[in-house]
PDB file of C-alpha atoms in Angstrom:
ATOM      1  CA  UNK A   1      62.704  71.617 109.080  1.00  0.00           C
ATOM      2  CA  UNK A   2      59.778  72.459 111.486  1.00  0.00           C
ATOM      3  CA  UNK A   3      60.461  73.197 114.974  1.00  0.00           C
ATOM      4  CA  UNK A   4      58.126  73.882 117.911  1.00  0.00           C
ATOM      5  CA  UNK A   5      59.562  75.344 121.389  1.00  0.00           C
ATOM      6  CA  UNK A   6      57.936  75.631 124.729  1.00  0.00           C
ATOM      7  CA  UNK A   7      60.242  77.149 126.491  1.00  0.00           C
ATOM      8  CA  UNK A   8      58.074  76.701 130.309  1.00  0.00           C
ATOM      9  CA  UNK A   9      58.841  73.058 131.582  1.00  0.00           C
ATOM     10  CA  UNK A  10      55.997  73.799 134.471  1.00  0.00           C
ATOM     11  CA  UNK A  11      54.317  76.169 135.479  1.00  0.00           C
ATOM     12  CA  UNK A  12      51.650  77.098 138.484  1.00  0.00           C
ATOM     13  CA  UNK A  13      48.576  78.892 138.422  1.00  0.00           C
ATOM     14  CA  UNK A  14      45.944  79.853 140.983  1.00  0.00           C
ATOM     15  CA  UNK A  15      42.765  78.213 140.819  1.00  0.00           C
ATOM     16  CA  UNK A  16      40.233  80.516 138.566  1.00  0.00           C
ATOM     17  CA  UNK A  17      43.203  82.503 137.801  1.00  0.00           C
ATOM     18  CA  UNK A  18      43.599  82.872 133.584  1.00  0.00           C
ATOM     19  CA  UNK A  19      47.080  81.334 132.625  1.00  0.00           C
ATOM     20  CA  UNK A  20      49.244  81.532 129.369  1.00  0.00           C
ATOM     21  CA  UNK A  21      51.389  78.669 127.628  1.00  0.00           C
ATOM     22  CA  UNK A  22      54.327  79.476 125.356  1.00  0.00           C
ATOM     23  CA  UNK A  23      54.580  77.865 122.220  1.00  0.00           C
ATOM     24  CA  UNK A  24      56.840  79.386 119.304  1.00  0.00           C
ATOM     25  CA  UNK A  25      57.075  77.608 116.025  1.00  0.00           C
ATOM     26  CA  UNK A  26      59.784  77.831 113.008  1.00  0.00           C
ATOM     27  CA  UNK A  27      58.652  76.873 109.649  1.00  0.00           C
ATOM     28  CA  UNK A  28      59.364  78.140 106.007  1.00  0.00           C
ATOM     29  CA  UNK A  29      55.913  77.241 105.112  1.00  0.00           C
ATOM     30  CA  UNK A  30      52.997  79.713 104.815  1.00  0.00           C
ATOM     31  CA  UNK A  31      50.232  76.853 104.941  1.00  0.00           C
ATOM     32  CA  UNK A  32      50.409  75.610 108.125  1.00  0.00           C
ATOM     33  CA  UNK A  33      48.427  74.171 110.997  1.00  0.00           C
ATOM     34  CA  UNK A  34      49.022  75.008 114.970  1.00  0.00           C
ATOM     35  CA  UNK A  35      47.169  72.141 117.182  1.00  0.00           C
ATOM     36  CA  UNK A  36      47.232  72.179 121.354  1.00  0.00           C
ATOM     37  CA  UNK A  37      46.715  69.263 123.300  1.00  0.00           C
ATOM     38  CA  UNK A  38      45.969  68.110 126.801  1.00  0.00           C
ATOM     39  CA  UNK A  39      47.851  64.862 128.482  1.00  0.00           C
ATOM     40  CA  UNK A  40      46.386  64.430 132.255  1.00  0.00           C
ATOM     41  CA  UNK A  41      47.861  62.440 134.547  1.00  0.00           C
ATOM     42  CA  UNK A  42      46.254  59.317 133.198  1.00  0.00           C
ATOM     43  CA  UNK A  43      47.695  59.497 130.507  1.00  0.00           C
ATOM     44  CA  UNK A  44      45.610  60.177 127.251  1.00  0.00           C
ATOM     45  CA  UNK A  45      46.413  62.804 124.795  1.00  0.00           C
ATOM     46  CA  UNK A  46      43.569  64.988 124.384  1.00  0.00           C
ATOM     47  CA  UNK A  47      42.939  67.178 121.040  1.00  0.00           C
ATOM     48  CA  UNK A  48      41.996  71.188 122.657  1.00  0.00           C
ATOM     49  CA  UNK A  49      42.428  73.867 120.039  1.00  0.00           C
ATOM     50  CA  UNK A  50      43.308  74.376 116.433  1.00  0.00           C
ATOM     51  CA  UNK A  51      44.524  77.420 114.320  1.00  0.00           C
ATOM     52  CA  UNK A  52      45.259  77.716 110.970  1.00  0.00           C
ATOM     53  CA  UNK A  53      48.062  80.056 109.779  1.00  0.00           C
ATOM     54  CA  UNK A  54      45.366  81.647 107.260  1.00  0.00           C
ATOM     55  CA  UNK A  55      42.897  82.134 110.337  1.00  0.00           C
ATOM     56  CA  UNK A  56      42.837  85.731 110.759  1.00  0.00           C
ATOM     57  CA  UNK A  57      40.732  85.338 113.686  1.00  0.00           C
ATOM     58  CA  UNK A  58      41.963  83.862 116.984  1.00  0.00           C
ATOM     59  CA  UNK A  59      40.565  80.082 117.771  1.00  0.00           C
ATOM     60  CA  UNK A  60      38.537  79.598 120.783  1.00  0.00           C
ATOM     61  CA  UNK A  61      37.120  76.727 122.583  1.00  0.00           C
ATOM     62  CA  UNK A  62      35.189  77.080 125.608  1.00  0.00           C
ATOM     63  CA  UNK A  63      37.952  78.667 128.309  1.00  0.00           C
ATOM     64  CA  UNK A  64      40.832  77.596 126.100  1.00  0.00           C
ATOM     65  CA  UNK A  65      41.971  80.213 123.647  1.00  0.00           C
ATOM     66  CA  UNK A  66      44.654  80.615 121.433  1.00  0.00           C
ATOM     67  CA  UNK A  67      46.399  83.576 121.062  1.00  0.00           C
ATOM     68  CA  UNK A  68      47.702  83.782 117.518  1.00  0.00           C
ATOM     69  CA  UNK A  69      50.667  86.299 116.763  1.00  0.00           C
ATOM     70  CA  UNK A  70      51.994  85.726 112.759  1.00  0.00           C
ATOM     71  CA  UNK A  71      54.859  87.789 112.742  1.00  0.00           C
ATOM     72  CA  UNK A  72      56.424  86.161 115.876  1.00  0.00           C
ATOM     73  CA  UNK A  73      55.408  82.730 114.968  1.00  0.00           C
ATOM     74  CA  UNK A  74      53.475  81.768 118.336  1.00  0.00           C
ATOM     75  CA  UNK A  75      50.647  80.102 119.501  1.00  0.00           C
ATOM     76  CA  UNK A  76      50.184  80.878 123.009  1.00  0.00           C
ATOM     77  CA  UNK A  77      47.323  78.826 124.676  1.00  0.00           C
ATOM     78  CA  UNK A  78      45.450  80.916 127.367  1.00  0.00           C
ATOM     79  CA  UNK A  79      42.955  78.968 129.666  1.00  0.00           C
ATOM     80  CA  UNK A  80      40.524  81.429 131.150  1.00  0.00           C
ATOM     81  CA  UNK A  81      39.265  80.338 134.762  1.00  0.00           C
ATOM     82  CA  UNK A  82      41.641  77.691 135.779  1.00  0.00           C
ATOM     83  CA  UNK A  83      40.547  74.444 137.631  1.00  0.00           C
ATOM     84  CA  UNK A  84      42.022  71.943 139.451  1.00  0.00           C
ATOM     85  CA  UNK A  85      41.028  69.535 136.445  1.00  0.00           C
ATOM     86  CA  UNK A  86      43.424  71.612 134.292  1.00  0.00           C
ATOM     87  CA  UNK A  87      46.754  69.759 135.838  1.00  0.00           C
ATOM     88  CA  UNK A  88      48.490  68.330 133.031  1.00  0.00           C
ATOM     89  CA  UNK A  89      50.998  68.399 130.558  1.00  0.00           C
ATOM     90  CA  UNK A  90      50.320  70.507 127.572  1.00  0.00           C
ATOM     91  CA  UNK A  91      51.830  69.765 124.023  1.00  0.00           C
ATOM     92  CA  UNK A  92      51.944  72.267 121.411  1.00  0.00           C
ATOM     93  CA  UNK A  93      51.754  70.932 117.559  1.00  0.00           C
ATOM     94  CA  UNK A  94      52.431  71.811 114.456  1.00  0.00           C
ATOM     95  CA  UNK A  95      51.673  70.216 110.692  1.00  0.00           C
ATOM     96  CA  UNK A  96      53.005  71.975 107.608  1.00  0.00           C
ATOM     97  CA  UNK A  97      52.849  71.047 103.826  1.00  0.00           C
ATOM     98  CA  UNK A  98      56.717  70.215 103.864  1.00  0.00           C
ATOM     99  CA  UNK A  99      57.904  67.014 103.518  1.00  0.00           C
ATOM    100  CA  UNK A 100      56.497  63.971 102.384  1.00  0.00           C
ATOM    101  CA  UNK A 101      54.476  63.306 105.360  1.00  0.00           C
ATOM    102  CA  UNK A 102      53.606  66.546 106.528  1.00  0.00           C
ATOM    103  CA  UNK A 103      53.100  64.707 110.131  1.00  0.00           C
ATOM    104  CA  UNK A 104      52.646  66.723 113.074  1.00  0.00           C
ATOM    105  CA  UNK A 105      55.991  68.050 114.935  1.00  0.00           C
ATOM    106  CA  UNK A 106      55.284  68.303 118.773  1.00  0.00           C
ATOM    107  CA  UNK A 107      56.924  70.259 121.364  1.00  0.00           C
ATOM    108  CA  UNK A 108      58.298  68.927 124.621  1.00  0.00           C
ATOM    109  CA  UNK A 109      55.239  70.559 126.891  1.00  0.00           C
ATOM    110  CA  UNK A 110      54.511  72.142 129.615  1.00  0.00           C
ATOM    111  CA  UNK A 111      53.079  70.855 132.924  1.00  0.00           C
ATOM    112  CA  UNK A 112      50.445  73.098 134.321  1.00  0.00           C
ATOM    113  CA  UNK A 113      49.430  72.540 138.045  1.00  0.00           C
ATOM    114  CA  UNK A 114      46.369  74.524 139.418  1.00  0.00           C
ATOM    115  CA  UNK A 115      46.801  75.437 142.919  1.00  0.00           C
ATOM    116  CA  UNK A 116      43.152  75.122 144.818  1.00  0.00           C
TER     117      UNK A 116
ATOM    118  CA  UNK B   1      32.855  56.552 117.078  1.00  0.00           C
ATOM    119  CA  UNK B   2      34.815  54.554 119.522  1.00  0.00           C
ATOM    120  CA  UNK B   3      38.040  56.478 119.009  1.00  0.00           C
ATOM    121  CA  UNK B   4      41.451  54.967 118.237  1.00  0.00           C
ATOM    122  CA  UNK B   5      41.523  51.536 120.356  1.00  0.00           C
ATOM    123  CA  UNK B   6      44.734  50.487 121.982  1.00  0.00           C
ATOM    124  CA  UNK B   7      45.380  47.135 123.118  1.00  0.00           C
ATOM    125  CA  UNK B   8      46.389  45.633 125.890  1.00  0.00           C
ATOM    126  CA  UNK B   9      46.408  49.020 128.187  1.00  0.00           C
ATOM    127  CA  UNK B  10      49.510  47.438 130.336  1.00  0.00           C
ATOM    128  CA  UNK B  11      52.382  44.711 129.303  1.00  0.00           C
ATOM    129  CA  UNK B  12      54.918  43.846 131.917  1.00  0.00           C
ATOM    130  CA  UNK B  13      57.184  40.881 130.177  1.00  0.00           C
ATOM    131  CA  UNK B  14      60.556  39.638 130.332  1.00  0.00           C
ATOM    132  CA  UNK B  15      63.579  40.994 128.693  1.00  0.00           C
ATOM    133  CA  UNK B  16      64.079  38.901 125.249  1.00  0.00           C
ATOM    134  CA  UNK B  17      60.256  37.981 125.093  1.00  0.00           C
ATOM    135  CA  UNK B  18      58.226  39.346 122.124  1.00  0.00           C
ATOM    136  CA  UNK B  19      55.870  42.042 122.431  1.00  0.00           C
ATOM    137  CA  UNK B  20      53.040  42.780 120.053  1.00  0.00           C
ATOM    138  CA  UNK B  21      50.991  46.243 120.712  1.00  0.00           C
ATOM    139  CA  UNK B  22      47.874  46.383 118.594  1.00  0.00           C
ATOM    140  CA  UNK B  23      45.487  49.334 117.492  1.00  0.00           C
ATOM    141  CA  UNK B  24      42.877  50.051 115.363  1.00  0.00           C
ATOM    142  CA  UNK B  25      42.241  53.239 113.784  1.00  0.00           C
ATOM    143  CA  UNK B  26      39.160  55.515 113.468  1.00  0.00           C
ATOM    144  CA  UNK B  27      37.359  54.423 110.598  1.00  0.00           C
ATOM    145  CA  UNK B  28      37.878  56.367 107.595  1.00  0.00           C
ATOM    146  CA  UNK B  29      41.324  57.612 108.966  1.00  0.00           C
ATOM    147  CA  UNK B  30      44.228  57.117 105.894  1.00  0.00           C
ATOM    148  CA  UNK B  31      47.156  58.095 108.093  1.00  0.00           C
ATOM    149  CA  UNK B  32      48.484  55.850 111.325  1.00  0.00           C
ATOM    150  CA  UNK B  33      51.078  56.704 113.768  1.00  0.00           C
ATOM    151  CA  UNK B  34      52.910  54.607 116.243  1.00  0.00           C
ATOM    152  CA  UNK B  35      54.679  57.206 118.781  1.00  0.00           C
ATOM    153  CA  UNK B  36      57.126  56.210 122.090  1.00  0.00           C
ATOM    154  CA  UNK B  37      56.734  58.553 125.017  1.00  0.00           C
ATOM    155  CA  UNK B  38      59.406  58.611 127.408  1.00  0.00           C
ATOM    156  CA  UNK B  39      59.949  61.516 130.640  1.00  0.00           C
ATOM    157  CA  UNK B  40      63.669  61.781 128.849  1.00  0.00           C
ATOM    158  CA  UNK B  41      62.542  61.929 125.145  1.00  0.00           C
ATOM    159  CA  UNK B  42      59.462  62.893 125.340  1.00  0.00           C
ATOM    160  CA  UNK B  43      56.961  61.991 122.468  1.00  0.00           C
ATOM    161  CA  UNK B  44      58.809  60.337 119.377  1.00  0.00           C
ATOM    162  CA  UNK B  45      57.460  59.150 116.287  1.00  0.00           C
ATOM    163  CA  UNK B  46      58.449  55.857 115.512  1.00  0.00           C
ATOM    164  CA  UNK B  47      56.683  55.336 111.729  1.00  0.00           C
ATOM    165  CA  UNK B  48      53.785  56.530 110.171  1.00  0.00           C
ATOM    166  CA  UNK B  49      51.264  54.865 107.626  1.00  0.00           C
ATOM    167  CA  UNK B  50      49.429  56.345 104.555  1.00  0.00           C
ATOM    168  CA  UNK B  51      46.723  54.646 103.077  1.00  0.00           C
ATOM    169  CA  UNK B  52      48.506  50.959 104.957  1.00  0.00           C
ATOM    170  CA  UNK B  53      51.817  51.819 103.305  1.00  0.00           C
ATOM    171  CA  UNK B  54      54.400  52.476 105.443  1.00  0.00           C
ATOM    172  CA  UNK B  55      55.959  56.561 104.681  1.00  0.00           C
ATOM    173  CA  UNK B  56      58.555  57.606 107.024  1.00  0.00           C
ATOM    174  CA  UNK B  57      59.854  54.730 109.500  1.00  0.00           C
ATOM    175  CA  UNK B  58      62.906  57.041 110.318  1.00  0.00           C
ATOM    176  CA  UNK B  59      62.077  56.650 113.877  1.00  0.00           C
ATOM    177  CA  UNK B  60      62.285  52.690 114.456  1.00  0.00           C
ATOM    178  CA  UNK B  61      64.887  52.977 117.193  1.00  0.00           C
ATOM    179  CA  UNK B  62      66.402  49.582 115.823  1.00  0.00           C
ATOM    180  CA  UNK B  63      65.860  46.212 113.758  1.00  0.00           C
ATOM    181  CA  UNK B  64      64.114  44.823 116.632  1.00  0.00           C
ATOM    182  CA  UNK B  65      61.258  46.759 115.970  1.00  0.00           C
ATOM    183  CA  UNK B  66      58.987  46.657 112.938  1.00  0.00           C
ATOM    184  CA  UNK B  67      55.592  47.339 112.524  1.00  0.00           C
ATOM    185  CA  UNK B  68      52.842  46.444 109.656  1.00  0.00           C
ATOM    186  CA  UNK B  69      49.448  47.903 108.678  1.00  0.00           C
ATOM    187  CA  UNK B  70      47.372  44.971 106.768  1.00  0.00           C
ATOM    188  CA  UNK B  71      44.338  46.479 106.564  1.00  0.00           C
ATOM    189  CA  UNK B  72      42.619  49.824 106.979  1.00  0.00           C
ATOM    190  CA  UNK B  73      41.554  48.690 109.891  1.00  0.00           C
ATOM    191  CA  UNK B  74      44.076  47.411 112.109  1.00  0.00           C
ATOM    192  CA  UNK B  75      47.702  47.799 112.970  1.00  0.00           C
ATOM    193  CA  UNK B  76      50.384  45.997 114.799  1.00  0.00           C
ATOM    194  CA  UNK B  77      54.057  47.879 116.902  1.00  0.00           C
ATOM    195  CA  UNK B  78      56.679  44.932 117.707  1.00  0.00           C
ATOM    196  CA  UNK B  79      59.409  44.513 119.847  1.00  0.00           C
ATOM    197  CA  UNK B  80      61.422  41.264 119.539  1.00  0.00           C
ATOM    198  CA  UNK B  81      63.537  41.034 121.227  1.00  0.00           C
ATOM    199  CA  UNK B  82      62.564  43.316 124.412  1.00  0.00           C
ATOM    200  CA  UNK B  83      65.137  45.074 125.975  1.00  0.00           C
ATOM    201  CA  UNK B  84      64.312  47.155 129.627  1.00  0.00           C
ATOM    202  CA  UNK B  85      65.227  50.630 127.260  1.00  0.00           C
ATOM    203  CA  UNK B  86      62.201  49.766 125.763  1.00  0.00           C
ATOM    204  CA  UNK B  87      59.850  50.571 128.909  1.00  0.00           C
ATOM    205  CA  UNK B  88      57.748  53.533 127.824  1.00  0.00           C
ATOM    206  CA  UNK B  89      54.301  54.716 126.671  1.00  0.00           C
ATOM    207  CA  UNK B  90      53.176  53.613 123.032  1.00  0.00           C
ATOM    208  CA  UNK B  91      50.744  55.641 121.398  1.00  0.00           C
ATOM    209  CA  UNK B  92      48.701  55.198 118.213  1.00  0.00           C
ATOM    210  CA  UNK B  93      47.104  58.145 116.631  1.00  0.00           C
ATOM    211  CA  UNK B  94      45.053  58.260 113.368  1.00  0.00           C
ATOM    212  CA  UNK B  95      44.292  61.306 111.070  1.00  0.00           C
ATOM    213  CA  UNK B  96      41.884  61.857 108.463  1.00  0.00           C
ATOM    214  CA  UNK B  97      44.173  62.585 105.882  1.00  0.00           C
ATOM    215  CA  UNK B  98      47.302  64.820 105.178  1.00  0.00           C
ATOM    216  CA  UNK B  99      46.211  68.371 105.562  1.00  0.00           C
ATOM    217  CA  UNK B 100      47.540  71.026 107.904  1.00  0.00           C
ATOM    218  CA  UNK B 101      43.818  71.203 109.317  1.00  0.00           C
ATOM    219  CA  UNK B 102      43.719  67.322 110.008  1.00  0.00           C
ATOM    220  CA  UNK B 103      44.970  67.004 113.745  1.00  0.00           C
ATOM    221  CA  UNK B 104      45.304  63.740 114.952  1.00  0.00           C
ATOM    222  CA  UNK B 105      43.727  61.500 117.406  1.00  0.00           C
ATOM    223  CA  UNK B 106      45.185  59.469 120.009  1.00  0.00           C
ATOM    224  CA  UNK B 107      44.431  55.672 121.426  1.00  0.00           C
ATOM    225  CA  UNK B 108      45.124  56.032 125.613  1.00  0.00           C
ATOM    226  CA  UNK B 109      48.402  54.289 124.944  1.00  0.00           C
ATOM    227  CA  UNK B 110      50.332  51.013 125.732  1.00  0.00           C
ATOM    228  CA  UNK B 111      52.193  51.215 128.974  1.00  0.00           C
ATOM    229  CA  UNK B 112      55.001  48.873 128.344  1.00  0.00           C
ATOM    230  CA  UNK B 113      57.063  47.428 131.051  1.00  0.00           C
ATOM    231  CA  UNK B 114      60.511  45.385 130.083  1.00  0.00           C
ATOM    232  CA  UNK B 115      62.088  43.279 133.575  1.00  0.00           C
TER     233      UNK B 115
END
């Protein structure tokens, strides 16, 4: 079974301060797909960043980046620059070719609040 | 592309009325998913479609709700009847297709509130 943890409920960050969301994943799978995405206050779950387990380089998207470590099964998301517009909850995702549906396993987020 | 459409954006009704949530897909999606979000469950999948066939409905909390896909283009989430544990964000969500590189988008969600 897939798992994915994010172990900080919330967290704070300084306004155009860089900040760094866990995300550790458990799978038995070697073909697998890491997704991050955004859910502001008003409520709409927004796709950020994807990385594949094959990637050997580290995705990147504008100030979101993810920081890929294999061997410890995580998928940190760093957001360079922080801005006030970066409040939100953050999920981290996961899809491997495992069951049937091979649907995407979330994890229970973390709410980020920039501090002006 | 419009994105995954939700419909209606709120619903406030009566305990034991019926509720019918609506969404259509992106076009040229093959996979739907109806998900519940809740601040003490967080985000649950309640079924997911392939191709308008129905996969994994695992996650239908109970025989009062059932949900159908008749076309490609259009799917329905009901709740009959409604209970107030049922208050909660619904999401739909389409994907591509079944590959570990096919991430999924979202509608903005149902808000859904039972009296």
């Amino acid at each position: 079974a897939q798992k994915i943890t994010q172990t900080q409920p919330g967290m704070f960050v300084q306004e155009k301060e860089a900040v760094t969301l866990d995300c550790t994943y458990d799978t038995s799978d070697q073909s697998y797909g890491l997704f991050w995405y955004k859910q502001p206050s008003s409520g709409e779950m927004i796709f950020l960043i994807y990385q594949g387990s094959y990637d050997e380089q580290n995705a990147t998207e504008g100030r979101y980046s993810l920081n890929f470590q294999k061997a410890r099964k995580s998928a940190n998301l760093v957001i360079s620059a922080s801005q006030l517009g970066d409040s939100a909850m953050y999920f981290c995702a996961m899809r491997a070719y495992n069951n049937a549906g091979n649907m995407l396993t979330f994890g229970g987020g973390t709410r980020l609040m920039v501090k002006p | 592309d419009a994105g995954v459409i939700q419909s209606p954006r709120h619903e406030v009704t009566e305990m034991g009325q019926e509720v019918t949530l609506r969404c259509k897909p992106i076009s040229g999606h093959n996979s739907l998913f109806w998900y519940r979000q809740t601040m003490m469950r967080g985000l649950e999948l309640l079924i997911y479609f392939n191709n308008n066939v129905p996969i994994d409905d695992s996650g239908m909390p109970e025989d009062r709700f059932s949900a159908k896909m008749p076309n490609a283009s259009f799917s329905t989430l009901k709740i009959q009847p409604s209970e107030p544990r049922d208050s909660a964000v619904y999401f739909c969500a389409s994907s591509p297709g079944t590959g570990i590189f096919d991430g999924y988008t979202f509608g903005s969600g149902t808000r859904l509130t039972v009296v």
